[in-house]
PDB file of C-alpha atoms in Angstrom:
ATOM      1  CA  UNK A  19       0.145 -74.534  29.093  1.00 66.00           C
ATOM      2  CA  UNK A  20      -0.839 -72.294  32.042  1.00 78.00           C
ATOM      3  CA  UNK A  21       2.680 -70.543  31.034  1.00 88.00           C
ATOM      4  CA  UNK A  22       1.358 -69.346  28.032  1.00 87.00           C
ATOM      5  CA  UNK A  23      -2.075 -68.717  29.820  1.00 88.00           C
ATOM      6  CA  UNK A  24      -0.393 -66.584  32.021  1.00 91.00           C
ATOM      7  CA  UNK A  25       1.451 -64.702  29.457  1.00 92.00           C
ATOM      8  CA  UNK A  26      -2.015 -64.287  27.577  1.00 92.00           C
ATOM      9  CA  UNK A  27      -3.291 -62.739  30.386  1.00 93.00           C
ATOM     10  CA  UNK A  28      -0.450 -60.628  30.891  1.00 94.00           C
ATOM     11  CA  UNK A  29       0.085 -59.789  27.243  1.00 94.00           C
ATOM     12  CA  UNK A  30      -4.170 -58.724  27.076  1.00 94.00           C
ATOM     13  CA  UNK A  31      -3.103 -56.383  30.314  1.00 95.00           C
ATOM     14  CA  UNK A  32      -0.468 -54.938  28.707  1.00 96.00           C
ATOM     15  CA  UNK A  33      -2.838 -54.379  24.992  1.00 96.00           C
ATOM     16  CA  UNK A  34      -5.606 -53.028  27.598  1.00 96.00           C
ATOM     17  CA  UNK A  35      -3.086 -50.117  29.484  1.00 96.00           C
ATOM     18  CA  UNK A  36      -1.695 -49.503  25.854  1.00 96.00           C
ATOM     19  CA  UNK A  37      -4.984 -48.939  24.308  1.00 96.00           C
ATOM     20  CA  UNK A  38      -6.051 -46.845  27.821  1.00 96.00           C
ATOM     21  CA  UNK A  39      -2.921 -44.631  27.138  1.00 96.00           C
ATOM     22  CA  UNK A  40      -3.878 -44.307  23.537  1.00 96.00           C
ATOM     23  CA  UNK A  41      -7.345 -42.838  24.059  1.00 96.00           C
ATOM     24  CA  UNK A  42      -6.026 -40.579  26.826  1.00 96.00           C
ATOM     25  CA  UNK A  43      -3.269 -39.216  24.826  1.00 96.00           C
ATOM     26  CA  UNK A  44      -6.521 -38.711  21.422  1.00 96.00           C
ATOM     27  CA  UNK A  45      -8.203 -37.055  24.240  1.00 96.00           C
ATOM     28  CA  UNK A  46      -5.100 -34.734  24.967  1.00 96.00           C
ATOM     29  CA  UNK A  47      -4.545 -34.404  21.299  1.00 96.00           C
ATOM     30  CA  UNK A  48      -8.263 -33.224  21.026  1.00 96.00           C
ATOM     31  CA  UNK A  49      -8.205 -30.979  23.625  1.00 95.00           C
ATOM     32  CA  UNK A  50      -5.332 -29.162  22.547  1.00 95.00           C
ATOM     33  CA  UNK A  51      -6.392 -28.572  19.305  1.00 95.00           C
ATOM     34  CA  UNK A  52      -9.703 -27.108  20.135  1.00 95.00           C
ATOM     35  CA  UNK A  53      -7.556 -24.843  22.643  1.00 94.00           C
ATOM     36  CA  UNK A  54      -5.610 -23.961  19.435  1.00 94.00           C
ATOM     37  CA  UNK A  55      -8.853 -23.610  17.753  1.00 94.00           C
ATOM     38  CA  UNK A  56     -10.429 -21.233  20.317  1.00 94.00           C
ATOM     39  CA  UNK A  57      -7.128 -19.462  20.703  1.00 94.00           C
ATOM     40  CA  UNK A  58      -6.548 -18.541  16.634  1.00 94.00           C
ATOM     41  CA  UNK A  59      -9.929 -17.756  16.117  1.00 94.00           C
ATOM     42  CA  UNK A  60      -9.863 -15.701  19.454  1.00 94.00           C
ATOM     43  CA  UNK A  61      -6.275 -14.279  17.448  1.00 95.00           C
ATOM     44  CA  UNK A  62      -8.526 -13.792  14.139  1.00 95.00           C
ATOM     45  CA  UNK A  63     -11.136 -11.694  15.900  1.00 96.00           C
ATOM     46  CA  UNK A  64      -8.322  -9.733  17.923  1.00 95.00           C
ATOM     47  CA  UNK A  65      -6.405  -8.634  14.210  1.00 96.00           C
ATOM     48  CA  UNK A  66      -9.949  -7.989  12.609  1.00 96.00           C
ATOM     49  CA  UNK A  67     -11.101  -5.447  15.418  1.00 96.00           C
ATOM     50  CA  UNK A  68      -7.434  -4.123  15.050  1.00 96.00           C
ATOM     51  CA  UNK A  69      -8.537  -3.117  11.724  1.00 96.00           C
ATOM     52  CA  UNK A  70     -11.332  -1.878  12.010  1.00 97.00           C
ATOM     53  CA  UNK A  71      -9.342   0.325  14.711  1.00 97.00           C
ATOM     54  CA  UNK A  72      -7.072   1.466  12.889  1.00 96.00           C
ATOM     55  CA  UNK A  73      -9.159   2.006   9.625  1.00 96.00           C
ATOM     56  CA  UNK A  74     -11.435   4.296  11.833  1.00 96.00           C
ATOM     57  CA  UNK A  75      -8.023   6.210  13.334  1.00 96.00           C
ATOM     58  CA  UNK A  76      -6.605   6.678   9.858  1.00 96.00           C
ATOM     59  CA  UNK A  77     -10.157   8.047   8.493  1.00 97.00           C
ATOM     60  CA  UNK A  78     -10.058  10.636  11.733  1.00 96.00           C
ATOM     61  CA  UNK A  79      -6.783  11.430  10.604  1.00 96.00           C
ATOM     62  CA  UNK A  80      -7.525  12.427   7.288  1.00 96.00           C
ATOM     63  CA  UNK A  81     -10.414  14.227   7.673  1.00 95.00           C
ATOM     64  CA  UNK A  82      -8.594  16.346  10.892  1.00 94.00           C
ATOM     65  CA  UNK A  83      -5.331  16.850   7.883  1.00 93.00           C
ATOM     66  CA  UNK A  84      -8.308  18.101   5.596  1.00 90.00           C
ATOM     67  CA  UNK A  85      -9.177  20.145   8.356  1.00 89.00           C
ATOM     68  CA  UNK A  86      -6.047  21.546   9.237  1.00 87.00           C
ATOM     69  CA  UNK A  87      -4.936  22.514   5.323  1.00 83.00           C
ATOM     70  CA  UNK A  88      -8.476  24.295   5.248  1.00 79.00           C
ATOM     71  CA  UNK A  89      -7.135  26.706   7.743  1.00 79.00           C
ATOM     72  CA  UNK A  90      -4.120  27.079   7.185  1.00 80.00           C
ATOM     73  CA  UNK A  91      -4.025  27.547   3.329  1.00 72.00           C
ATOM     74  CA  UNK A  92      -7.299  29.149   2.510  1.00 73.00           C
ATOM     75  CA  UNK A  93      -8.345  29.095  -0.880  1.00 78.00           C
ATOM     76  CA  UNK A  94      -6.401  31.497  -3.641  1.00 80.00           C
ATOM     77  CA  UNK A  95      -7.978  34.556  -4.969  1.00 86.00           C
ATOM     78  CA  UNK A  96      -9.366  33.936  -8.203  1.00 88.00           C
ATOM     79  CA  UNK A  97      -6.895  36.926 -10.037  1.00 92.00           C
ATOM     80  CA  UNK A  98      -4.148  34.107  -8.734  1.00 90.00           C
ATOM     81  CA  UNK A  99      -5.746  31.331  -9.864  1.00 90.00           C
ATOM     82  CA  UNK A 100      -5.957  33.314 -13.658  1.00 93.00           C
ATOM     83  CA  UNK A 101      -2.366  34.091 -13.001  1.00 94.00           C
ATOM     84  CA  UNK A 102      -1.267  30.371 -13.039  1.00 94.00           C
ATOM     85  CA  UNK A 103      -3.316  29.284 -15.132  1.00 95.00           C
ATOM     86  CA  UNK A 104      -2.405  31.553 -17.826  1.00 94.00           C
ATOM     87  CA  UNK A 105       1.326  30.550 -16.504  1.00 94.00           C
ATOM     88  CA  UNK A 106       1.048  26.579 -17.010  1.00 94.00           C
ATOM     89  CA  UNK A 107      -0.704  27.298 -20.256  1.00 93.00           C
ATOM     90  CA  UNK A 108       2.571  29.517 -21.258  1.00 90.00           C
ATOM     91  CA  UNK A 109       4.803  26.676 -20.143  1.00 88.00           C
ATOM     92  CA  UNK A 110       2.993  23.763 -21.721  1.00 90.00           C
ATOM     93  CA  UNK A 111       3.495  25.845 -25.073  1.00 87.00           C
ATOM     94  CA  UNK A 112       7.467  25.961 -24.614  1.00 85.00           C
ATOM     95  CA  UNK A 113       7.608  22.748 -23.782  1.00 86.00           C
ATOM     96  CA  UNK A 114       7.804  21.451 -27.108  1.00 84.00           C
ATOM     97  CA  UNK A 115      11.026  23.852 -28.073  1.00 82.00           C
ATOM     98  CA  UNK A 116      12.794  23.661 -24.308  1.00 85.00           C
ATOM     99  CA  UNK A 117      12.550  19.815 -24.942  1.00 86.00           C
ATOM    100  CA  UNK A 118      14.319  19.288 -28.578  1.00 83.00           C
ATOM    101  CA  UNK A 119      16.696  22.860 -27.408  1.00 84.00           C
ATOM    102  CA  UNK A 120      17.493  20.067 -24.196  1.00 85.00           C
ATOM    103  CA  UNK A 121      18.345  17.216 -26.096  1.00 87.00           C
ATOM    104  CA  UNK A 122      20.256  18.786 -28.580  1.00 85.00           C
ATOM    105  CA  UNK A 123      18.520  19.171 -31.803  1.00 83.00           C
ATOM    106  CA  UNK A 124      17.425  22.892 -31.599  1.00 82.00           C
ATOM    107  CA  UNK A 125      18.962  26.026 -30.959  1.00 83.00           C
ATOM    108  CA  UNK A 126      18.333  28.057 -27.858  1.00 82.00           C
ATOM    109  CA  UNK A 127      15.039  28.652 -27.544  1.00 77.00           C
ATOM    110  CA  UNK A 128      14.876  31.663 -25.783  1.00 74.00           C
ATOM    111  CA  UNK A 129      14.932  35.237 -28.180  1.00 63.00           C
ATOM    112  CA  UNK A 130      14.723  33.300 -31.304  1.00 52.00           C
ATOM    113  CA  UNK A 131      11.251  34.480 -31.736  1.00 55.00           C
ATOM    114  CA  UNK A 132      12.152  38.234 -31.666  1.00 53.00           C
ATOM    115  CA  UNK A 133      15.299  37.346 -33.100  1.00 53.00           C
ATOM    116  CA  UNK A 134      13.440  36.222 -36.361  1.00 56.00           C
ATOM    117  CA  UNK A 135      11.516  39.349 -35.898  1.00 60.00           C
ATOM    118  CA  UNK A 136      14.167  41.718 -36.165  1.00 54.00           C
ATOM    119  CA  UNK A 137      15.958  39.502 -38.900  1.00 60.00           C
ATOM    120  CA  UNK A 138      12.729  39.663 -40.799  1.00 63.00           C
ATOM    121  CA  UNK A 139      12.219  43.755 -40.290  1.00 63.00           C
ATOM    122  CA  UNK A 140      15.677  44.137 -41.134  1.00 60.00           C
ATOM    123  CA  UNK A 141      15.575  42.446 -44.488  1.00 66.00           C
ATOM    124  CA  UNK A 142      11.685  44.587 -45.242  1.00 63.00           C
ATOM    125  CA  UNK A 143      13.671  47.517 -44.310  1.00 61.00           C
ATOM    126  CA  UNK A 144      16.750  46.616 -46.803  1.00 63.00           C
ATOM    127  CA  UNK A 145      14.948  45.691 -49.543  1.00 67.00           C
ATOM    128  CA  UNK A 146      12.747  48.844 -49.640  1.00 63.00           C
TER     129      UNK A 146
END
C-alpha cells in the first residue's frame, strides 16, 4: 500500500512539473505571437508609409515631366494647328477608299477622282 502511495505521490509530481511546463510553454506561445503581432503590424505601417512615399514621389514626378514638356515643346502656332487639322480631316475622308483599295475590293484609290474627271470631259467633249 505505501508502494502505490509512493507512486501517487510521485505520479501527482510528475502531473504538477508537466502542467508547470505546459503553462510556461502557453506563456512562450503568447509571447511570441504578440511579438509577431507587434512586428506585422509594425511591417503594415512600414509598407503603408512606403506608399504614401512613393505616391507623393511619383506625383513630383509628373508634375516636374509636365514641367519639363512645357519648356521644351511650347505650344504650336495656331496656322499649324489649322494645318493638321485640316490634314486629319483630309485623311479621315480617304480612309474609307485606302481601306476597301487595302483589302482588295477597290481599285487604287489614288487619281481615280481626276481620272473620272477627264473620262467624263472626254466623253462631253466627244459627244458635242
Amino acid at each position: 500500500m505505501t508502494s502505490l502511495f509512493t507512486q501517487e505521490i510521485r505520479l501527482s509530481k510528475r502531473h504538477e512539473e508537466i502542467v508547470s511546463k505546459r503553462v510556461k510553454s502557453l506563456q512562450q506561445m503568447k509571447s511570441k505571437f504578440r511579438d509577431k503581432n507587434k512586428e506585422k503590424a509594425s511591417q503594415i505601417q512600414a509598407a503603408e508609409a512606403a506608399f504614401e512615399r512613393n505616391l507623393s514621389l511619383l506625383k513630383d514626378i509628373e508634375r516636374a515631366e509636365k514641367f519639363l514638356q512645357a519648356r521644351i515643346q511650347p505650344f504650336p502656332p495656331p496656322e499649324v494647328v489649322s494645318l493638321e487639322t485640316l490634314y486629319w480631316a483630309s485623311v479621315e475622308e480617304y480612309i474609307p477608299k485606302w481601306e476597301q483599295f487595302l483589302l482588295g475590293r477597290a481599285p487604287y484609290p489614288i487619281g481615280v477622282e481626276n481620272q473620272n474627271e477627264a473620262e467624263k470631259e472626254a466623253e462631253v467633249k466627244a459627244q458635242q
